[in-house]
PDB file of C-alpha atoms in Angstrom:
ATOM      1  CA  UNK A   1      88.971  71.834  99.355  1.00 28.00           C
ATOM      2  CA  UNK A   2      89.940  71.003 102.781  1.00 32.00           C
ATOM      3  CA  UNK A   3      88.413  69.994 106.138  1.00 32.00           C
ATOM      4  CA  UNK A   4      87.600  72.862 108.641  1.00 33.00           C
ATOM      5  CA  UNK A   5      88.660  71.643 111.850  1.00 37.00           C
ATOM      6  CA  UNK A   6      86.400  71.926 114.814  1.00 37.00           C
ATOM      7  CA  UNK A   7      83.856  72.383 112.125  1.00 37.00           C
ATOM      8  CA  UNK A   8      82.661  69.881 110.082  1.00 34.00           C
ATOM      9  CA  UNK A   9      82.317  71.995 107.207  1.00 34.00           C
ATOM     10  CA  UNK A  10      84.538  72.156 103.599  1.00 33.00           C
ATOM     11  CA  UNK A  11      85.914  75.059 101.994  1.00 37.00           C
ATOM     12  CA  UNK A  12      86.673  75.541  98.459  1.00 37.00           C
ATOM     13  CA  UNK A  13      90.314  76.702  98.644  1.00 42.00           C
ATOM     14  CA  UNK A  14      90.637  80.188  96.392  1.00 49.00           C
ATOM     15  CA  UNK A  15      93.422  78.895  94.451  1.00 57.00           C
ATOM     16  CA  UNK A  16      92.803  81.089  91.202  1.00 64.00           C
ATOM     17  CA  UNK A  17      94.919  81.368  87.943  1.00 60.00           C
ATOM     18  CA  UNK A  18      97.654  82.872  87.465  1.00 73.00           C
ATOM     19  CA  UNK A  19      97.604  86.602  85.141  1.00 82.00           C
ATOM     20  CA  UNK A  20     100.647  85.229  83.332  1.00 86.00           C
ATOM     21  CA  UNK A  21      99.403  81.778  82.486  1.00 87.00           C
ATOM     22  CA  UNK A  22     100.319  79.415  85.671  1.00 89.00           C
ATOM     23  CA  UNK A  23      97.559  77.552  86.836  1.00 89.00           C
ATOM     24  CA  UNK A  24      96.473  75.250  89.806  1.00 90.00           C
ATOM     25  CA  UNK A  25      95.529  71.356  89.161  1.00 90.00           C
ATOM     26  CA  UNK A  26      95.704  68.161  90.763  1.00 92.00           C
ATOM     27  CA  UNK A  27      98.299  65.397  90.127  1.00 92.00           C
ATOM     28  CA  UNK A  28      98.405  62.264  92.202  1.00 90.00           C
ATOM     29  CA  UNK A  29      95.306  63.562  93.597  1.00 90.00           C
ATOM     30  CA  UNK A  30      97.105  66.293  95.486  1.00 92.00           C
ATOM     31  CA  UNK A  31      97.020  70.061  94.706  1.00 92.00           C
ATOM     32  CA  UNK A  32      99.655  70.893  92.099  1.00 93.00           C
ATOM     33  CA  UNK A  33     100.686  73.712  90.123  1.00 93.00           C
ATOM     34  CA  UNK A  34     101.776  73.697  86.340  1.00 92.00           C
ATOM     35  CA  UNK A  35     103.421  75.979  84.002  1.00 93.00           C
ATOM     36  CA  UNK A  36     101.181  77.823  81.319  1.00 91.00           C
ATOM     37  CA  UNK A  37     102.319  74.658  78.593  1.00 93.00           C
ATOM     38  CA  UNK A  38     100.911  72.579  81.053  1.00 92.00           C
ATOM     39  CA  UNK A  39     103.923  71.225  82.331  1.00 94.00           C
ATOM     40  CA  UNK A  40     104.135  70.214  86.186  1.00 95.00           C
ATOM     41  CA  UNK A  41     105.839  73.157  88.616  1.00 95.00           C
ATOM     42  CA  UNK A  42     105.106  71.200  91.356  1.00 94.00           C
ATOM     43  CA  UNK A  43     102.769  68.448  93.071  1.00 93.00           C
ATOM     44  CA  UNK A  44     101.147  68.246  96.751  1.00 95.00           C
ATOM     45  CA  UNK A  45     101.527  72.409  96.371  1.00 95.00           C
ATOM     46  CA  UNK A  46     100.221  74.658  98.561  1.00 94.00           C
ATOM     47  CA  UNK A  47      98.912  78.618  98.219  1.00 93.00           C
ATOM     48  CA  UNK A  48     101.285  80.843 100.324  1.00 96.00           C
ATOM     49  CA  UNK A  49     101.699  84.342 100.405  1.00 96.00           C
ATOM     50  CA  UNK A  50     104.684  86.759 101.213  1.00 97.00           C
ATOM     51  CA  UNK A  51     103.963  89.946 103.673  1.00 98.00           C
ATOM     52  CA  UNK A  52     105.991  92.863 104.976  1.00 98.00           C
ATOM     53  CA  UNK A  53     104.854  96.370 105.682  1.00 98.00           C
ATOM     54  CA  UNK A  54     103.972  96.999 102.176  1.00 97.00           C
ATOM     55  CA  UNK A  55     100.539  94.917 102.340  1.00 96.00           C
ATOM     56  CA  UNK A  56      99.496  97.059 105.257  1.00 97.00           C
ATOM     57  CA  UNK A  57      97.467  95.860 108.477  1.00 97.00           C
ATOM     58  CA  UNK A  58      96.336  92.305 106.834  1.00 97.00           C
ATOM     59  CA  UNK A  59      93.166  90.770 108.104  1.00 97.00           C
ATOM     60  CA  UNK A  60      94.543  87.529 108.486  1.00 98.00           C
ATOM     61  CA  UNK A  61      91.198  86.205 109.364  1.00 97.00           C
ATOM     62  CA  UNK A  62      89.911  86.743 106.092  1.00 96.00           C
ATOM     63  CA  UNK A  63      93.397  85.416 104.999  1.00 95.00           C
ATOM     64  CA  UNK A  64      92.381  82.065 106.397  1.00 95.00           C
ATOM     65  CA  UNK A  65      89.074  82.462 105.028  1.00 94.00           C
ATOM     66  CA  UNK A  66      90.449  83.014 101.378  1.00 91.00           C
ATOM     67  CA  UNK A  67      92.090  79.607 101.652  1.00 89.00           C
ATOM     68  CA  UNK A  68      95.489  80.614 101.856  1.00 94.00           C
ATOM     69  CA  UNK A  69      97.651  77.859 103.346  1.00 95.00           C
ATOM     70  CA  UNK A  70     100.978  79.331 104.660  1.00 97.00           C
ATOM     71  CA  UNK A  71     103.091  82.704 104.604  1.00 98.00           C
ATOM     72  CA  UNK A  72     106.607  84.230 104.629  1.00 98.00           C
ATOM     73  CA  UNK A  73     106.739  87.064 106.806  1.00 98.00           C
ATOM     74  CA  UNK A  74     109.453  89.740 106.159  1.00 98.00           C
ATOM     75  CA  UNK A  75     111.294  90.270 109.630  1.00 98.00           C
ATOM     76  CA  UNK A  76     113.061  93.335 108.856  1.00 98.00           C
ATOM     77  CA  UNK A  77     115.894  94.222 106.398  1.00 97.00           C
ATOM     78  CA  UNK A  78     120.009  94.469 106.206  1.00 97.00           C
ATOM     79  CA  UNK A  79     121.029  94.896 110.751  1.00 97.00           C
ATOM     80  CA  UNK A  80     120.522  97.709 113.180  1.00 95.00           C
ATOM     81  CA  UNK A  81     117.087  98.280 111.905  1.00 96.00           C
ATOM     82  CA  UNK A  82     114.874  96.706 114.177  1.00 97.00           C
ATOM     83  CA  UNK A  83     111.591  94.955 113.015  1.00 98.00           C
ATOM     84  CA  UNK A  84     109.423  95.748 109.739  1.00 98.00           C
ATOM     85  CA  UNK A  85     106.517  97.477 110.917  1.00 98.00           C
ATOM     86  CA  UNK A  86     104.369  94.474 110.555  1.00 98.00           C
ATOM     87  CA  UNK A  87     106.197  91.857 111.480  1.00 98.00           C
ATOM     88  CA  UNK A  88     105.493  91.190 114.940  1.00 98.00           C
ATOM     89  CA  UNK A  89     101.725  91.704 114.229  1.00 98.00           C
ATOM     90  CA  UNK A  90     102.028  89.134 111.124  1.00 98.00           C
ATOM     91  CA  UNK A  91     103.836  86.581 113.083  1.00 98.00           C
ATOM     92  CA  UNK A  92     101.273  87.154 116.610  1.00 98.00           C
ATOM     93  CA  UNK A  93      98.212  86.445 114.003  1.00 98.00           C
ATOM     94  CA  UNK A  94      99.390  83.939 112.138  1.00 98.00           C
ATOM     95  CA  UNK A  95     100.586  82.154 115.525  1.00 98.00           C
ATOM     96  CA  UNK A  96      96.768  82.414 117.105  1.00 97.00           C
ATOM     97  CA  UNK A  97      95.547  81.281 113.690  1.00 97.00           C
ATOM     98  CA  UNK A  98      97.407  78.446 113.395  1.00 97.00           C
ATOM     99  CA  UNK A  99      98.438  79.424 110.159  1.00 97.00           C
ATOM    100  CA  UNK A 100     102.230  78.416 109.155  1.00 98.00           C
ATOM    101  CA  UNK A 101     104.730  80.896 108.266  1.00 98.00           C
ATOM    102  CA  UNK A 102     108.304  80.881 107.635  1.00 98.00           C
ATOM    103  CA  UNK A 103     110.688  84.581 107.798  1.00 98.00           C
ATOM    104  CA  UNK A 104     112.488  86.222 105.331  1.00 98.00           C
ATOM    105  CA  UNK A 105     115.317  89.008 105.632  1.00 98.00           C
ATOM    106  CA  UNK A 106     115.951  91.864 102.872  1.00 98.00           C
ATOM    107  CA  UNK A 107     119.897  91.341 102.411  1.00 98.00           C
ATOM    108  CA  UNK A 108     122.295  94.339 102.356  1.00 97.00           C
ATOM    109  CA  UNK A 109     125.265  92.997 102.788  1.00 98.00           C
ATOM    110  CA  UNK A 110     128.043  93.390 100.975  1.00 97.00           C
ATOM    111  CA  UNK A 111     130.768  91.001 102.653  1.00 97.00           C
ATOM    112  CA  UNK A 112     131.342  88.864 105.175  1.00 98.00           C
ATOM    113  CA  UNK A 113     131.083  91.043 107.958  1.00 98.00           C
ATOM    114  CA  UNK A 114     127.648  92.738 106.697  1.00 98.00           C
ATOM    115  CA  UNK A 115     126.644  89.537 105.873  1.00 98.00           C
ATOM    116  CA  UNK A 116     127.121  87.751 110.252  1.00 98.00           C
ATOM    117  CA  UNK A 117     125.691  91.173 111.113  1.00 98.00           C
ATOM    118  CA  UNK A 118     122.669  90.167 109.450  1.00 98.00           C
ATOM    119  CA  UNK A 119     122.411  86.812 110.422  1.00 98.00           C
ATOM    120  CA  UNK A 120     122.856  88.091 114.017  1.00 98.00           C
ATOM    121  CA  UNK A 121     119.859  90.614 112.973  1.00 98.00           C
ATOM    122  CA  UNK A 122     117.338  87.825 112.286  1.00 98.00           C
ATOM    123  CA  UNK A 123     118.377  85.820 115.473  1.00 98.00           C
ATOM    124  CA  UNK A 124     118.412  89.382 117.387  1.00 98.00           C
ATOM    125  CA  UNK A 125     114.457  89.766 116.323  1.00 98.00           C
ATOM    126  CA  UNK A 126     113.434  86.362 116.418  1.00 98.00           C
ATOM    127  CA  UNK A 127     113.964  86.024 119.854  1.00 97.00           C
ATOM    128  CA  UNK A 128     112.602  89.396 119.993  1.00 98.00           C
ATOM    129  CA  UNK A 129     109.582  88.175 118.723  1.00 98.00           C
ATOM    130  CA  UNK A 130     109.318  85.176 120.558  1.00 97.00           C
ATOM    131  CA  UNK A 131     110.027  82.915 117.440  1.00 97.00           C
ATOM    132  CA  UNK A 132     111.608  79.575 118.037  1.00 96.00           C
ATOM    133  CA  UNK A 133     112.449  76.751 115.250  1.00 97.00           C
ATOM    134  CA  UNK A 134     110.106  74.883 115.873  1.00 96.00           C
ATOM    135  CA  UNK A 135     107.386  77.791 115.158  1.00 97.00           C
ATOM    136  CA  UNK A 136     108.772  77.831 111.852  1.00 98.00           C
ATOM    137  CA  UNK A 137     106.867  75.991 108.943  1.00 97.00           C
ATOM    138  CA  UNK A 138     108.523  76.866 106.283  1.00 97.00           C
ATOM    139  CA  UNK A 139     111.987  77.778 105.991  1.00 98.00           C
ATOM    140  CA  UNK A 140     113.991  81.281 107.078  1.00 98.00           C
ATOM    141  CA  UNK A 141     115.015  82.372 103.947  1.00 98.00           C
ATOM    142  CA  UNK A 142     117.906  85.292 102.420  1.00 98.00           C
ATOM    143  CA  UNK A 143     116.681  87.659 100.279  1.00 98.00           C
ATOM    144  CA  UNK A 144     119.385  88.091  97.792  1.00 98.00           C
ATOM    145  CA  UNK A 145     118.717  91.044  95.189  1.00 97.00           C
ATOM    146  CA  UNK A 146     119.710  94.132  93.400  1.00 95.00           C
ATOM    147  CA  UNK A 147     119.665  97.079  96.178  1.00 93.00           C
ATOM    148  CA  UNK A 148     120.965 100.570  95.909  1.00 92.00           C
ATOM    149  CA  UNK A 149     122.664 102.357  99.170  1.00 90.00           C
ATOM    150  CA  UNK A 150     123.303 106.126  98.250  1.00 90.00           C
ATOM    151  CA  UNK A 151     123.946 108.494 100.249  1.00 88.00           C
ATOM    152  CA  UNK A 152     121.133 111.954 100.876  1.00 88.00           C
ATOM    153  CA  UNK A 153     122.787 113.537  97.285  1.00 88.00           C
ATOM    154  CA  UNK A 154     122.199 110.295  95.388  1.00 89.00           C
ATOM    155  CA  UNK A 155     126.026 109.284  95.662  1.00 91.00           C
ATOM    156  CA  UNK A 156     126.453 105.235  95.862  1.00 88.00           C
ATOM    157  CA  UNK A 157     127.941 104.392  99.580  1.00 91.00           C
ATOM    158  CA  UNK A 158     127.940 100.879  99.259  1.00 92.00           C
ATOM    159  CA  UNK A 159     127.207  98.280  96.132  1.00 92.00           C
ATOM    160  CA  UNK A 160     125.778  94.794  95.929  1.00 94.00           C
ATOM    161  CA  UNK A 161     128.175  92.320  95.272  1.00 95.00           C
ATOM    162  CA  UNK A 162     129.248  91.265  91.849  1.00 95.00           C
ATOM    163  CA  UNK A 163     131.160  87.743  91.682  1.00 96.00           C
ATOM    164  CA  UNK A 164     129.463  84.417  92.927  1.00 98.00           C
ATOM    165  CA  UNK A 165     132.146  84.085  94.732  1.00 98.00           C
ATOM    166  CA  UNK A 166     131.362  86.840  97.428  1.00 98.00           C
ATOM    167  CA  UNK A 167     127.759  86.067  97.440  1.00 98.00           C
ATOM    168  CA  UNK A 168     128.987  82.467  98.267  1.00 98.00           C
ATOM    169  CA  UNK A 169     130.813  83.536 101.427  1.00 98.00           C
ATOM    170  CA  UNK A 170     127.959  86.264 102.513  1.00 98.00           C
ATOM    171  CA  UNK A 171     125.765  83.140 102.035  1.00 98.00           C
ATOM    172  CA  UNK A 172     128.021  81.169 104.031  1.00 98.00           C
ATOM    173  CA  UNK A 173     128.767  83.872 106.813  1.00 98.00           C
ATOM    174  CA  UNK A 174     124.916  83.992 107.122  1.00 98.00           C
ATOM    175  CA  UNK A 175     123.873  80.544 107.298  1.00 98.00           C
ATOM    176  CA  UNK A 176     126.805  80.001 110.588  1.00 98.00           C
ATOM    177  CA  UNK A 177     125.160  82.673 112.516  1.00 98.00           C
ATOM    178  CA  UNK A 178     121.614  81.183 112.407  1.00 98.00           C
ATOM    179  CA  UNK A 179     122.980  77.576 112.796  1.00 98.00           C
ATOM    180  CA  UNK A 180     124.687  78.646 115.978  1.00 97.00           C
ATOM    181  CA  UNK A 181     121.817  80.309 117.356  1.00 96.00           C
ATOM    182  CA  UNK A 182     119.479  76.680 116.172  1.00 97.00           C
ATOM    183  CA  UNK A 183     118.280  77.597 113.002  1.00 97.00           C
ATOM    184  CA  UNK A 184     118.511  75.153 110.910  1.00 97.00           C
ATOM    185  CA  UNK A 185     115.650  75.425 108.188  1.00 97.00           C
ATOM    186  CA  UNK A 186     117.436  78.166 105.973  1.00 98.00           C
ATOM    187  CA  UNK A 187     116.986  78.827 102.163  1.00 98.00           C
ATOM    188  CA  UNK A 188     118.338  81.640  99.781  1.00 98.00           C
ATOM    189  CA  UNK A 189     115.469  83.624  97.809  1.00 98.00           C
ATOM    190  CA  UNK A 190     115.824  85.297  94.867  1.00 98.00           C
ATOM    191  CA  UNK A 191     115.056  85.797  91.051  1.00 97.00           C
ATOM    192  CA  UNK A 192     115.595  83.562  87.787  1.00 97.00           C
ATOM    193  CA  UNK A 193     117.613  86.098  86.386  1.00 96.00           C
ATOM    194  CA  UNK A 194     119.605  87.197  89.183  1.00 97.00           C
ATOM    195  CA  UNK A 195     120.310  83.535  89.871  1.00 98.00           C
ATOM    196  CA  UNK A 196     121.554  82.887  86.085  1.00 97.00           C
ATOM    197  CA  UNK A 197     123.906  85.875  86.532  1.00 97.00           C
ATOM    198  CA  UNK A 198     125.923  87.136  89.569  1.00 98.00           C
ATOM    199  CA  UNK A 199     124.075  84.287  91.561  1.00 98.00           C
ATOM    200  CA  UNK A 200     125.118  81.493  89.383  1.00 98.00           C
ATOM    201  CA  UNK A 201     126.931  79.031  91.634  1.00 97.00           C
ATOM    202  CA  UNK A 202     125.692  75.348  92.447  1.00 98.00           C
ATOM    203  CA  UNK A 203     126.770  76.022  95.876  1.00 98.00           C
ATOM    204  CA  UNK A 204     124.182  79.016  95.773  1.00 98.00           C
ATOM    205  CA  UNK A 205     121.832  77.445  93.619  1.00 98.00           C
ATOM    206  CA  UNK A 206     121.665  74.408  96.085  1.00 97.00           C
ATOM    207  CA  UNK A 207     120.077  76.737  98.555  1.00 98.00           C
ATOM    208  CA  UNK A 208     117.873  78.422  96.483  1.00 98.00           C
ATOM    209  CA  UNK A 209     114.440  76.725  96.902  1.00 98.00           C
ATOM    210  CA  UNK A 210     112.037  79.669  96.520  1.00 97.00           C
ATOM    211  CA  UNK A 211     112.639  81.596  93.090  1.00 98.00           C
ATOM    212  CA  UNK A 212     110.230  84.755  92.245  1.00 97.00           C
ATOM    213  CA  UNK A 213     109.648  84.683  88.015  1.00 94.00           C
ATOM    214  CA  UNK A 214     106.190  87.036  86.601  1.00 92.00           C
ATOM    215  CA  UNK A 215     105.359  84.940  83.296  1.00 91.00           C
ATOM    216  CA  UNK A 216     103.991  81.877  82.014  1.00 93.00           C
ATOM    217  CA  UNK A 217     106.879  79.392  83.034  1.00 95.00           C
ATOM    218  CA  UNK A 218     109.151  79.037  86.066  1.00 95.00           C
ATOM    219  CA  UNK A 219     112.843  78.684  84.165  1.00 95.00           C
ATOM    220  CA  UNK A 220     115.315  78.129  86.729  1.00 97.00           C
ATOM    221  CA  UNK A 221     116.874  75.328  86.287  1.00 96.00           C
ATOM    222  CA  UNK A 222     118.852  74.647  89.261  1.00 96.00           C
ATOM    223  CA  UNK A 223     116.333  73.120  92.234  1.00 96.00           C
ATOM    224  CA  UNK A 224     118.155  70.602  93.735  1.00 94.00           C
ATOM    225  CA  UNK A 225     115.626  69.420  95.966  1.00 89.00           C
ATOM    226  CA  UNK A 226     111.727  68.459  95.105  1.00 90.00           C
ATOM    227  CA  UNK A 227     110.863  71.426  98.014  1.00 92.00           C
ATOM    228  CA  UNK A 228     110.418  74.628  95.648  1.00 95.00           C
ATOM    229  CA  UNK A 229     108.198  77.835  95.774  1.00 96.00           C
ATOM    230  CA  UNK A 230     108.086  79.782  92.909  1.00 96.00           C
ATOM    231  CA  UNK A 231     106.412  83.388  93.694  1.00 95.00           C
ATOM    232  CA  UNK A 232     104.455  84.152  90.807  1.00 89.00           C
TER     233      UNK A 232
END
């Protein structure tokens, strides 16, 4: 439960379990989540929730309500597309509700080039959006998964990467651009099997502090840092 501010009150935090097994606790007297064996995911956790256009016009009041602590809004995907939908809304509410949020971006790219283009992108709608670091909560994070670009017959036009190698420089080529422009917060996103295959680098893996995995335990393997979000 926490304290309401302002209010006086408590709330009971809706921190329910998990379809597949995962389940909330405490440890250390914080909030902590644990694997279905009942082994420790992670201590002094909080409940946050990942939004783009596909949830629709949230009520983030009721969000609040609901006892969700945090959220990762989607800012848009790949360059030259503008915002998602919902993204300025979701970051305007979530400002006046003093709820934190961190951003995430749907990769495209393909190479170095795709990859600053992108990294210009986010900047580009940030600033847009009136978004500086130190709005940021939680970290601005690359999306890095399996996409398909065909052309209007089906036809592939481009294809997603498949060495560690490239994915290392796209990484790389991404991180400079928001570094430059004073972003400093930035994580790589993606999934446990994804990351054990064509995304299986420690330089990647080193980045990678929010991992999405639908059953019982989270099995990557490579968090490097005690900081980890597993979207289950």
């Amino acid at each position: 439960s926490s304290s309401e501010s302002g209010s006086g009150s408590v709330r009971t935090a809706a921190l329910s379990d998990n379809t597949y097994g995962g389940y909330w606790g405490t440890k250390s007297v914080t909030a902590a989540f644990f694997n279905a064996d009942g082994s420790l995911f992670v201590q002094q956790a909080s409940r946050i929730i990942d939004v783009s256009v596909h949830q629709g016009d949230v009520n983030w009041t009721k969000v609040k309500q609901s006892g969700v602590q945090g959220a990762i809004i989607r800012i848009g995907y790949a360059w030259d597309n503008g915002f998602d939908e919902e993204a300025v809304r979701n970051i305007t509410w979530c400002k006046r509700l003093g709820i934190p949020f961190g951003i995430y971006l749907y990769s495209y790219a393909y190479d170095v080039d795709t990859a600053s283009a992108e990294g210009a992108n986010v900047t580009a709608l940030l600033k847009k959006a009136g978004v500086s670091p130190g709005d940021l909560s939680y970290p601005i994070y690359y999306d890095l998964e399996d996409w398909t670009w065909d052309d209007s017959d089906g036809k592939p036009i481009h294809v997603p990467p498949t060495s560690p190698a490239t994915y290392e420089a796209i990484i790389g080529a991404w991180y400079k651009e928001l570094n430059f422009a004073g972003y400093s917060d930035l994580c790589v996103y993606s999934y446990t099997s994804r990351l054990n295959g064509v995304l299986q680098s420690s330089y990647i893996w080193s980045k990678t502090t929010w991992v999405a995995q639908y059953g019982a335990k989270n099995e990557f393997t490579g968090f490097t840092s005690n900081s980890r979000g597993w979207q289950y």
